[in-house]
Short mmCIF file of C-alpha atoms and ligand atoms in Angstrom, two decimals:
data_model
loop_
_atom_site.label_atom_id
_atom_site.label_comp_id
_atom_site.label_asym_id
_atom_site.label_seq_id
_atom_site.Cartn_x
_atom_site.Cartn_y
_atom_site.Cartn_z
CA MET A 1 -87.26 57.14 -25.05
CA VAL A 2 -90.27 57.89 -22.59
CA SER A 3 -92.83 56.78 -24.48
CA PRO A 4 -96.52 59.37 -24.55
CA SER A 5 -98.27 59.38 -20.95
CA PRO A 6 -102.15 56.86 -22.05
CA PHE A 7 -103.91 59.67 -20.39
CA LEU A 8 -103.36 62.19 -22.66
CA PRO A 9 -106.31 62.85 -25.08
CA ASP A 10 -105.50 61.45 -28.83
CA ARG A 11 -106.21 62.93 -31.94
CA ALA A 12 -110.59 61.67 -31.59
CA GLU A 13 -110.95 62.85 -26.89
CA ARG A 14 -108.74 66.42 -28.44
CA LEU A 15 -111.79 67.26 -30.70
CA ALA A 16 -115.22 65.83 -29.25
CA ARG A 17 -113.03 67.82 -26.24
CA ALA A 18 -112.75 70.81 -28.37
CA VAL A 19 -116.52 70.88 -29.79
CA SER A 20 -117.79 70.96 -26.27
CA ASP A 21 -115.39 73.39 -24.55
CA MET A 22 -116.59 75.45 -27.54
CA ARG A 23 -121.16 75.19 -26.96
CA LEU A 24 -119.75 75.74 -23.21
CA GLY A 25 -118.74 79.45 -25.42
CA LEU A 26 -115.46 78.38 -24.32
CA ALA A 27 -112.81 79.27 -26.38
CA VAL A 28 -109.91 76.87 -29.01
CA ALA A 29 -107.27 77.20 -29.54
CA ILE A 30 -106.53 76.72 -33.54
CA GLY A 31 -102.81 75.61 -34.89
CA GLY A 32 -101.76 72.87 -37.51
CA GLY A 33 -100.13 76.40 -39.96
CA ASP A 34 -98.19 79.51 -39.68
CA THR A 35 -99.95 80.71 -37.32
CA THR A 36 -101.89 79.65 -33.97
CA TRP A 37 -105.64 80.46 -33.94
CA LEU A 38 -108.13 81.32 -30.98
CA ALA A 39 -111.90 80.27 -32.09
CA ILE A 40 -114.98 80.79 -29.98
CA SER A 41 -118.57 81.29 -30.28
CA ALA A 42 -120.07 84.12 -31.64
CA GLU A 43 -123.30 83.33 -30.07
CA ARG A 44 -122.10 81.25 -26.38
CA ALA A 45 -118.65 84.37 -26.18
CA ASP A 46 -119.44 86.65 -23.27
CA PRO A 47 -118.82 90.18 -22.80
CA ALA A 48 -115.66 89.47 -20.81
CA ARG A 49 -114.53 86.89 -23.49
CA LEU A 50 -115.31 88.61 -26.86
CA ASP A 51 -113.79 92.47 -25.52
CA ALA A 52 -110.16 90.23 -25.14
CA MET A 53 -110.37 88.44 -28.41
CA THR A 54 -111.28 91.69 -30.33
CA GLU A 55 -109.08 94.33 -28.70
CA THR A 56 -105.64 93.58 -30.51
CA GLY A 57 -107.95 94.08 -34.03
CA THR A 58 -107.51 91.54 -35.76
CA ALA A 59 -110.33 89.32 -35.15
CA HIS A 60 -112.81 88.17 -37.51
CA LEU A 61 -116.20 86.81 -37.37
CA ALA A 62 -116.95 83.64 -39.56
CA VAL A 63 -119.92 82.96 -40.75
CA THR A 64 -120.73 80.21 -43.94
CA ALA A 65 -121.71 80.78 -47.23
CA ARG A 66 -125.10 80.65 -46.70
CA ARG A 67 -126.05 83.32 -44.46
CA ALA A 68 -123.13 85.18 -46.12
CA GLU A 69 -125.51 84.95 -48.99
CA THR A 70 -128.25 85.72 -46.99
CA LEU A 71 -127.12 88.72 -45.85
CA LYS A 72 -125.86 90.07 -49.13
CA ILE A 73 -121.89 89.16 -48.42
CA SER A 74 -118.80 88.89 -50.85
CA VAL A 75 -118.08 84.87 -50.14
CA TYR A 76 -114.46 84.98 -51.11
CA ASP A 77 -114.44 81.29 -49.28
CA GLY A 78 -116.23 78.87 -50.66
CA ASP A 79 -118.28 77.26 -47.79
CA MET A 80 -117.43 80.49 -46.04
CA ALA A 81 -116.77 84.05 -45.89
CA ARG A 82 -114.85 86.16 -43.01
CA LEU A 83 -116.20 89.75 -42.08
CA SER A 84 -113.51 91.95 -40.60
CA LEU A 85 -114.85 93.45 -36.88
CA PRO A 86 -114.31 96.85 -35.22
CA ARG A 87 -113.02 96.99 -31.61
CA ALA A 88 -115.14 96.69 -29.08
CA VAL A 89 -117.76 95.13 -31.19
CA ASP A 90 -121.75 95.76 -30.57
CA ARG A 91 -122.85 92.60 -29.29
CA ALA A 92 -126.92 93.75 -30.08
CA TRP A 93 -124.71 94.32 -33.82
CA LEU A 94 -123.18 91.08 -33.24
CA GLY A 95 -125.72 89.37 -32.39
CA GLY A 96 -128.06 90.59 -35.88
CA VAL A 97 -125.10 89.76 -37.89
CA ILE A 98 -125.26 85.80 -36.74
CA ASP A 99 -129.04 85.26 -35.73
CA PRO A 100 -131.43 85.63 -37.77
CA ALA A 101 -134.74 86.22 -36.26
CA ASN A 102 -134.99 89.69 -36.44
CA ASP A 103 -133.93 89.77 -40.40
CA LEU A 104 -136.90 91.26 -41.29
CA ALA A 105 -137.48 93.66 -38.46
CA GLN A 106 -133.63 95.01 -39.31
CA PRO A 107 -132.48 94.11 -43.54
CA MET A 108 -130.64 96.43 -42.59
CA LYS A 109 -126.85 95.19 -40.94
CA GLY A 110 -123.66 96.47 -42.82
CA PRO A 111 -121.56 98.09 -43.94
CA PHE A 112 -118.82 94.40 -43.49
CA LEU A 113 -115.50 93.87 -45.26
CA ALA A 114 -115.28 91.33 -46.69
CA LEU A 115 -111.30 89.56 -46.13
CA ARG A 116 -109.93 88.37 -49.40
CA GLY A 117 -106.63 86.31 -48.95
CA GLY A 118 -104.53 84.97 -45.70
CA ASP A 119 -105.57 81.36 -43.91
CA ALA A 120 -108.54 80.15 -44.20
CA ALA A 121 -108.75 77.16 -43.44
CA PRO A 122 -108.46 77.74 -39.49
CA SER A 123 -112.42 79.62 -39.42
CA ARG A 124 -114.06 77.28 -41.36
CA ALA A 125 -112.78 74.21 -38.90
CA ALA A 126 -114.22 76.90 -35.90
CA LEU A 127 -117.63 76.52 -37.89
CA LEU A 128 -116.82 72.83 -38.26
CA LEU A 129 -117.25 72.52 -34.68
CA LEU A 130 -119.60 74.52 -34.09
CA ARG A 131 -121.75 73.05 -35.97
CA LYS A 132 -120.40 69.69 -34.56
CA ALA A 133 -122.51 71.05 -31.18
CA GLU A 134 -125.27 72.67 -32.44
CA LEU A 135 -124.78 76.72 -32.08
CA LEU A 136 -124.65 78.85 -34.59
CA PRO A 137 -121.87 77.85 -37.25
CA ALA A 138 -120.31 82.14 -36.30
CA ALA A 139 -116.98 81.88 -35.04
CA ILE A 140 -115.12 85.10 -33.55
CA VAL A 141 -110.68 84.04 -34.73
CA ALA A 142 -108.26 86.27 -33.50
CA PRO A 143 -104.14 84.43 -34.59
CA VAL A 144 -102.30 84.97 -31.12
CA GLU A 145 -99.25 84.67 -30.48
CA SER A 146 -99.23 82.47 -27.24
CA VAL A 147 -102.59 80.69 -26.02
CA PRO A 148 -103.43 81.69 -23.15
CA GLU A 149 -103.45 79.57 -19.97
CA GLY A 150 -106.66 76.96 -19.96
CA VAL A 151 -107.22 76.83 -23.46
CA LEU A 152 -107.21 73.75 -25.35
CA ARG A 153 -105.25 73.65 -28.76
CA ILE A 154 -106.67 71.22 -31.15
CA SER A 155 -104.52 71.07 -34.99
CA LEU A 156 -106.12 71.18 -38.17
CA SER A 157 -104.93 67.38 -38.93
CA ASP A 158 -106.86 66.73 -35.67
CA MET A 159 -110.42 67.95 -38.18
CA ALA A 160 -110.01 64.72 -39.76
CA ALA A 161 -111.49 62.63 -37.11
CA VAL A 162 -115.53 64.44 -37.09
CA SER A 163 -115.21 62.16 -40.28
CA GLN A 164 -113.51 58.91 -38.55
CA THR A 165 -116.47 58.54 -35.89
CA THR A 166 -117.20 54.29 -34.89
CA LEU A 167 -119.70 53.31 -32.81
CA ALA A 168 -119.80 50.07 -30.70
CA HIS A 169 -122.26 47.80 -28.85
CA VAL A 170 -122.81 48.14 -25.55
CA VAL A 171 -126.40 47.18 -24.09
CA SER A 172 -129.14 45.33 -25.63
CA ALA A 173 -132.47 44.55 -23.92
CA ARG A 174 -135.21 43.40 -24.34
CA LEU A 175 -138.25 46.11 -24.81
CA PRO A 176 -141.98 45.66 -25.49
CA ILE A 177 -143.06 48.18 -27.61
CA ALA A 178 -146.71 48.67 -28.30
CA ALA A 179 -146.35 48.06 -31.88
CA GLU A 180 -144.84 43.99 -30.52
CA VAL A 181 -144.53 42.76 -27.56
CA ASN A 182 -141.29 41.05 -28.64
CA SER A 183 -138.97 44.11 -29.53
CA ALA A 184 -135.37 44.47 -27.99
CA LEU A 185 -132.87 48.41 -27.74
CA GLN A 186 -129.50 48.32 -28.55
CA ILE A 187 -126.90 51.31 -26.85
CA PHE A 188 -124.74 52.33 -30.31
CA ARG A 189 -121.93 54.15 -28.41
CA PRO A 190 -119.19 56.44 -30.57
CA ASP A 191 -115.27 55.66 -29.86
CA GLY A 192 -115.13 60.79 -29.45
CA LEU A 193 -117.35 62.94 -30.90
CA GLY A 194 -120.70 62.11 -31.26
CA ASP A 195 -124.42 61.83 -29.53
CA GLU A 196 -125.03 57.65 -28.70
CA HIS A 197 -127.58 56.02 -31.52
CA TYR A 198 -130.64 53.26 -31.35
CA ALA A 199 -131.81 50.62 -32.95
CA VAL A 200 -134.83 48.92 -32.58
CA VAL A 201 -135.57 45.60 -33.22
CA VAL A 202 -139.12 44.41 -33.67
CA GLY A 203 -139.70 40.83 -33.94
CA LYS A 204 -137.99 37.75 -34.30
CA PRO A 205 -136.34 39.53 -37.88
CA ASP A 206 -135.59 36.59 -40.30
CA ARG A 207 -131.44 37.39 -41.15
CA SER A 208 -131.74 35.00 -44.81
CA ALA A 209 -133.93 37.62 -46.57
CA PRO A 210 -133.37 41.05 -46.58
CA VAL A 211 -134.64 42.52 -43.52
CA LEU A 212 -137.64 45.29 -43.36
CA THR A 213 -135.45 48.86 -42.20
CA ARG A 214 -136.42 52.53 -41.16
CA LEU A 215 -133.41 54.64 -40.98
CA HIS A 216 -135.36 57.12 -38.23
CA SER A 217 -133.27 61.04 -37.03
CA ALA A 218 -134.80 62.64 -33.43
CA CYS A 219 -136.86 64.26 -33.72
CA PHE A 220 -138.26 65.50 -30.23
CA THR A 221 -141.49 67.98 -31.29
CA GLY A 222 -142.56 65.07 -33.63
CA ASP A 223 -142.11 61.54 -31.71
CA VAL A 224 -142.97 63.13 -28.39
CA LEU A 225 -145.35 65.85 -29.03
CA GLY A 226 -147.35 64.51 -31.83
CA SER A 227 -146.32 68.25 -33.35
CA LEU A 228 -148.52 68.41 -36.57
CA LYS A 229 -146.30 70.23 -38.28
CA CYS A 230 -144.04 67.25 -39.96
CA ASP A 231 -144.68 63.94 -40.26
CA CYS A 232 -142.19 62.10 -37.89
CA GLY A 233 -144.29 60.54 -35.20
CA PRO A 234 -146.80 58.81 -37.05
CA GLN A 235 -143.58 57.28 -39.56
CA LEU A 236 -142.43 56.75 -36.43
CA ASN A 237 -145.38 54.83 -35.60
CA ALA A 238 -146.13 52.76 -39.31
CA ALA A 239 -142.70 51.63 -39.04
CA LEU A 240 -142.93 50.18 -36.41
CA ARG A 241 -146.40 49.06 -36.96
CA GLN A 242 -145.78 47.81 -40.67
CA MET A 243 -142.76 45.45 -39.06
CA ALA A 244 -144.64 43.48 -36.78
CA GLN A 245 -147.28 42.53 -39.18
CA ALA A 246 -144.53 41.93 -41.36
CA GLY A 247 -143.36 39.41 -38.84
CA GLY A 248 -139.86 41.72 -37.63
CA GLY A 249 -137.43 44.85 -38.46
CA VAL A 250 -134.99 46.86 -37.38
CA LEU A 251 -135.72 50.80 -36.84
CA LEU A 252 -132.37 52.89 -36.21
CA TYR A 253 -133.58 56.10 -34.96
CA LEU A 254 -130.28 58.78 -34.38
CA ASN A 255 -130.16 61.13 -32.63
CA GLN A 256 -130.02 63.76 -35.23
CA GLU A 257 -131.90 66.09 -33.59
CA GLY A 258 -133.50 68.48 -36.61
CA ARG A 259 -131.68 67.31 -39.66
CA GLY A 260 -128.57 67.75 -37.24
CA ILE A 261 -129.30 71.69 -36.48
CA GLY A 262 -130.78 70.69 -33.05
CA LEU A 263 -133.27 70.96 -31.72
CA ALA A 264 -132.37 74.44 -30.22
CA ASN A 265 -131.83 75.47 -33.69
CA LYS A 266 -134.61 74.26 -35.04
CA MET A 267 -136.99 76.05 -33.35
CA ARG A 268 -135.17 79.24 -34.93
CA ALA A 269 -136.35 77.63 -37.63
CA TYR A 270 -139.42 76.64 -36.93
CA SER A 271 -139.26 80.87 -35.57
CA LEU A 272 -139.26 81.29 -39.82
CA GLN A 273 -141.31 79.25 -40.45
CA ASP A 274 -143.29 81.31 -37.88
CA GLN A 275 -142.64 84.48 -40.54
CA GLY A 276 -143.25 83.03 -43.57
CA PHE A 277 -140.22 80.59 -45.06
CA ASP A 278 -140.11 77.46 -46.01
CA THR A 279 -138.18 74.14 -44.17
CA VAL A 280 -135.39 75.07 -46.10
CA GLU A 281 -135.31 78.80 -46.63
CA ALA A 282 -135.16 78.63 -42.56
CA ASN A 283 -131.22 76.31 -42.49
CA HIS A 284 -130.53 78.93 -45.12
CA ARG A 285 -130.99 81.62 -43.51
CA LEU A 286 -129.69 80.04 -40.46
CA GLY A 287 -126.29 79.56 -42.05
CA PHE A 288 -127.38 75.50 -42.47
CA ASP A 289 -127.14 73.88 -45.70
CA ASP A 290 -130.65 71.99 -46.25
CA ASP A 291 -129.96 68.85 -44.85
CA GLU A 292 -126.79 69.03 -41.54
CA ARG A 293 -127.50 64.67 -41.06
CA ASN A 294 -124.77 61.64 -41.34
CA PHE A 295 -126.36 58.72 -41.91
CA GLY A 296 -123.57 56.76 -42.93
CA LEU A 297 -123.82 56.53 -39.35
CA GLY A 298 -126.66 54.07 -39.72
CA GLY A 299 -124.80 51.24 -42.12
CA GLN A 300 -122.43 51.11 -39.66
CA ILE A 301 -124.53 50.59 -36.73
CA LEU A 302 -126.39 47.33 -40.03
CA ARG A 303 -122.25 46.64 -39.89
CA GLN A 304 -122.77 45.69 -36.46
CA MET A 305 -125.97 43.33 -36.19
CA ARG A 306 -124.84 41.56 -39.54
CA ILE A 307 -127.17 42.44 -41.46
CA GLY A 308 -126.57 43.63 -44.37
CA ARG A 309 -130.07 43.20 -46.82
CA ILE A 310 -132.54 45.61 -46.32
CA LYS A 311 -135.80 46.90 -47.34
CA LEU A 312 -135.91 50.56 -46.42
CA MET A 313 -138.59 52.43 -44.93
CA THR A 314 -138.50 55.47 -46.30
CA ASN A 315 -138.84 58.59 -49.42
CA ASN A 316 -135.86 59.71 -49.29
CA PRO A 317 -133.32 59.37 -51.70
CA ARG A 318 -129.75 59.88 -50.44
CA LYS A 319 -130.56 57.35 -47.75
CA LEU A 320 -130.17 54.74 -49.83
CA ALA A 321 -127.66 56.40 -50.57
CA ALA A 322 -125.52 56.18 -47.52
CA PHE A 323 -126.41 52.49 -46.94
CA ASP A 324 -125.28 52.10 -50.67
CA ALA A 325 -121.68 53.76 -49.52
CA GLU A 326 -121.21 51.36 -45.61
CA GLY A 327 -122.16 48.57 -48.65
CA ILE A 328 -125.95 47.15 -47.49
CA GLU A 329 -127.66 46.04 -49.93
CA VAL A 330 -130.87 48.90 -50.50
CA VAL A 331 -132.81 44.71 -52.30
CA GLU A 332 -136.47 47.52 -52.20
CA ARG A 333 -137.46 50.55 -51.19
CA VAL A 334 -140.97 50.68 -49.69
CA PRO A 335 -142.37 53.90 -49.94
CA LEU A 336 -143.59 56.26 -46.44
CA TRP A 337 -145.84 58.34 -46.71
CA VAL A 338 -148.78 59.14 -43.26
CA GLY A 339 -149.46 61.32 -41.18
CA GLU A 340 -150.59 64.26 -44.06
CA GLY A 341 -152.54 67.40 -42.77
CA ASP A 342 -153.02 71.23 -42.65
CA PHE A 343 -149.75 72.15 -41.23
CA ASN A 344 -147.31 69.63 -42.04
CA ARG A 345 -149.10 69.83 -45.43
CA ASP A 346 -146.23 72.78 -47.29
CA TYR A 347 -143.99 71.31 -45.30
CA LEU A 348 -144.32 67.37 -46.95
CA ARG A 349 -144.29 69.82 -50.36
CA VAL A 350 -141.56 71.26 -49.92
CA LYS A 351 -139.54 67.97 -49.00
CA HIS A 352 -141.40 66.51 -51.85
CA GLU A 353 -140.31 69.75 -53.95
CA ARG A 354 -136.83 70.98 -52.61
CA SER A 355 -135.26 68.01 -50.79
CA GLY A 356 -135.56 65.50 -53.34
CA HIS A 357 -137.53 62.83 -51.69
CA LEU A 358 -139.61 60.99 -53.53
CA GLU A 359 -143.65 59.16 -53.92
N1 GTP P 1 -134.25 71.94 -39.71
C1 GTP P 1 -135.56 70.91 -39.32
N2 GTP P 1 -135.81 70.47 -38.97
C2 GTP P 1 -137.43 69.49 -39.01
C3 GTP P 1 -138.30 70.47 -39.55
N3 GTP P 1 -138.76 69.38 -39.06
C4 GTP P 1 -138.35 68.61 -39.13
N4 GTP P 1 -137.07 68.33 -38.86
C5 GTP P 1 -136.21 67.01 -38.28
O1 GTP P 1 -136.13 66.25 -39.70
C6 GTP P 1 -135.66 66.00 -38.94
C7 GTP P 1 -136.26 64.05 -40.68
O2 GTP P 1 -136.49 64.28 -41.91
P1 GTP P 1 -137.41 63.96 -43.50
O3 GTP P 1 -137.28 65.44 -43.59
O4 GTP P 1 -139.38 65.02 -42.61
O5 GTP P 1 -137.36 63.04 -43.82
P2 GTP P 1 -136.65 62.24 -43.95
O6 GTP P 1 -136.74 61.32 -42.95
O7 GTP P 1 -135.18 63.07 -44.29
O8 GTP P 1 -136.64 61.21 -45.32
P3 GTP P 1 -137.65 60.12 -44.99
O9 GTP P 1 -137.52 59.09 -44.95
O10 GTP P 1 -138.47 59.67 -45.84
O11 GTP P 1 -139.29 59.74 -43.76
C8 GTP P 1 -136.24 64.71 -38.26
O12 GTP P 1 -134.54 65.11 -37.59
C9 GTP P 1 -137.12 66.45 -38.06
O13 GTP P 1 -136.02 66.51 -36.78
C10 GTP P 1 -137.87 71.39 -40.18
O14 GTP P 1 -138.65 72.66 -40.49
N5 GTP P 1 -136.55 72.48 -39.88
ZN1 ZN P 2 -140.71 65.98 -37.25
#
């Protein structure tokens, strides 16, 4: 018997490749049902690839239900909608459908013909790949007789690996920081899809008692630039300071910028906020949910650090539930309200009123 080559990618590796191919604007072949489908990012598709996808007349555009609702398109597939695409689709038209930047200036985008029936699973898979690639969730999808040479093939069953990433500790080193000179930074790396995430160990937390912990999500604008539009920078600094004062703590820094939609999409959301939409509405118009983060990663990191009981600094009830689901006991919630100002007052109000953040 010939054993499979050790050089062939496994399911998690195929999935990570599929996401990076989609991010580049390359097509990915998705099989598993009766038919094989080609999928490509609508945002990244270059004119030649777009023409090749649409020339048979069988291509469709898959968008999320959030985007479809904004466009007033019938949703027959639950969390997504498929729109039939004309041959030689006009790129300006396509841009208007997938990107809400001009929704107010050009509210009429249709008419659209939404597809009913048939196999929606490959389109749903394509949208998930695009979310993970931090592109707009809009895919051009078409059935194919044969897969073009050089195009990566995945199967629908590979998609299960999206939620099966495990993180492994890579390195730990001392890192004196302003809040506490006796601190260290640890790096955790995924075995497949996803980014590296960090743990900042402030001081010497007493592991026999619940460890003061903060689960922070990357915010380039707030953490690095001192943006006044959110409260991330002040929360980050306050958490580190409070840990230092308490004698120790752990700040988990998850690289899930923009509540998991990536910095480019977050800036698209900011530009919609400049048009008057709030932070939640902006995400929805782009086709995303309110919050696309995976907080389970925080629990995974703590388990590896052998920390099982924590005092969690947060106002977000979803974080409490996520640690619970990972088997980490949250003994106490420590509220963290800092940094309110003129530019983020509405943002903080929306977090409280629409996203369920606690006092
Ligand atoms: N999509 C989007 N993300 C934003 C926006 N403003 C801040 N973020 C991101 O939101 C994340 C911070 O989340 P928040 O909702 O402020 O707070 P939280 O982490 O859920 O809750 P706390 O633990 O109570 O702070 C960071 O990843 C920011 O980059 C926005 O307007 N749109
Ligand atoms: Zn922020």
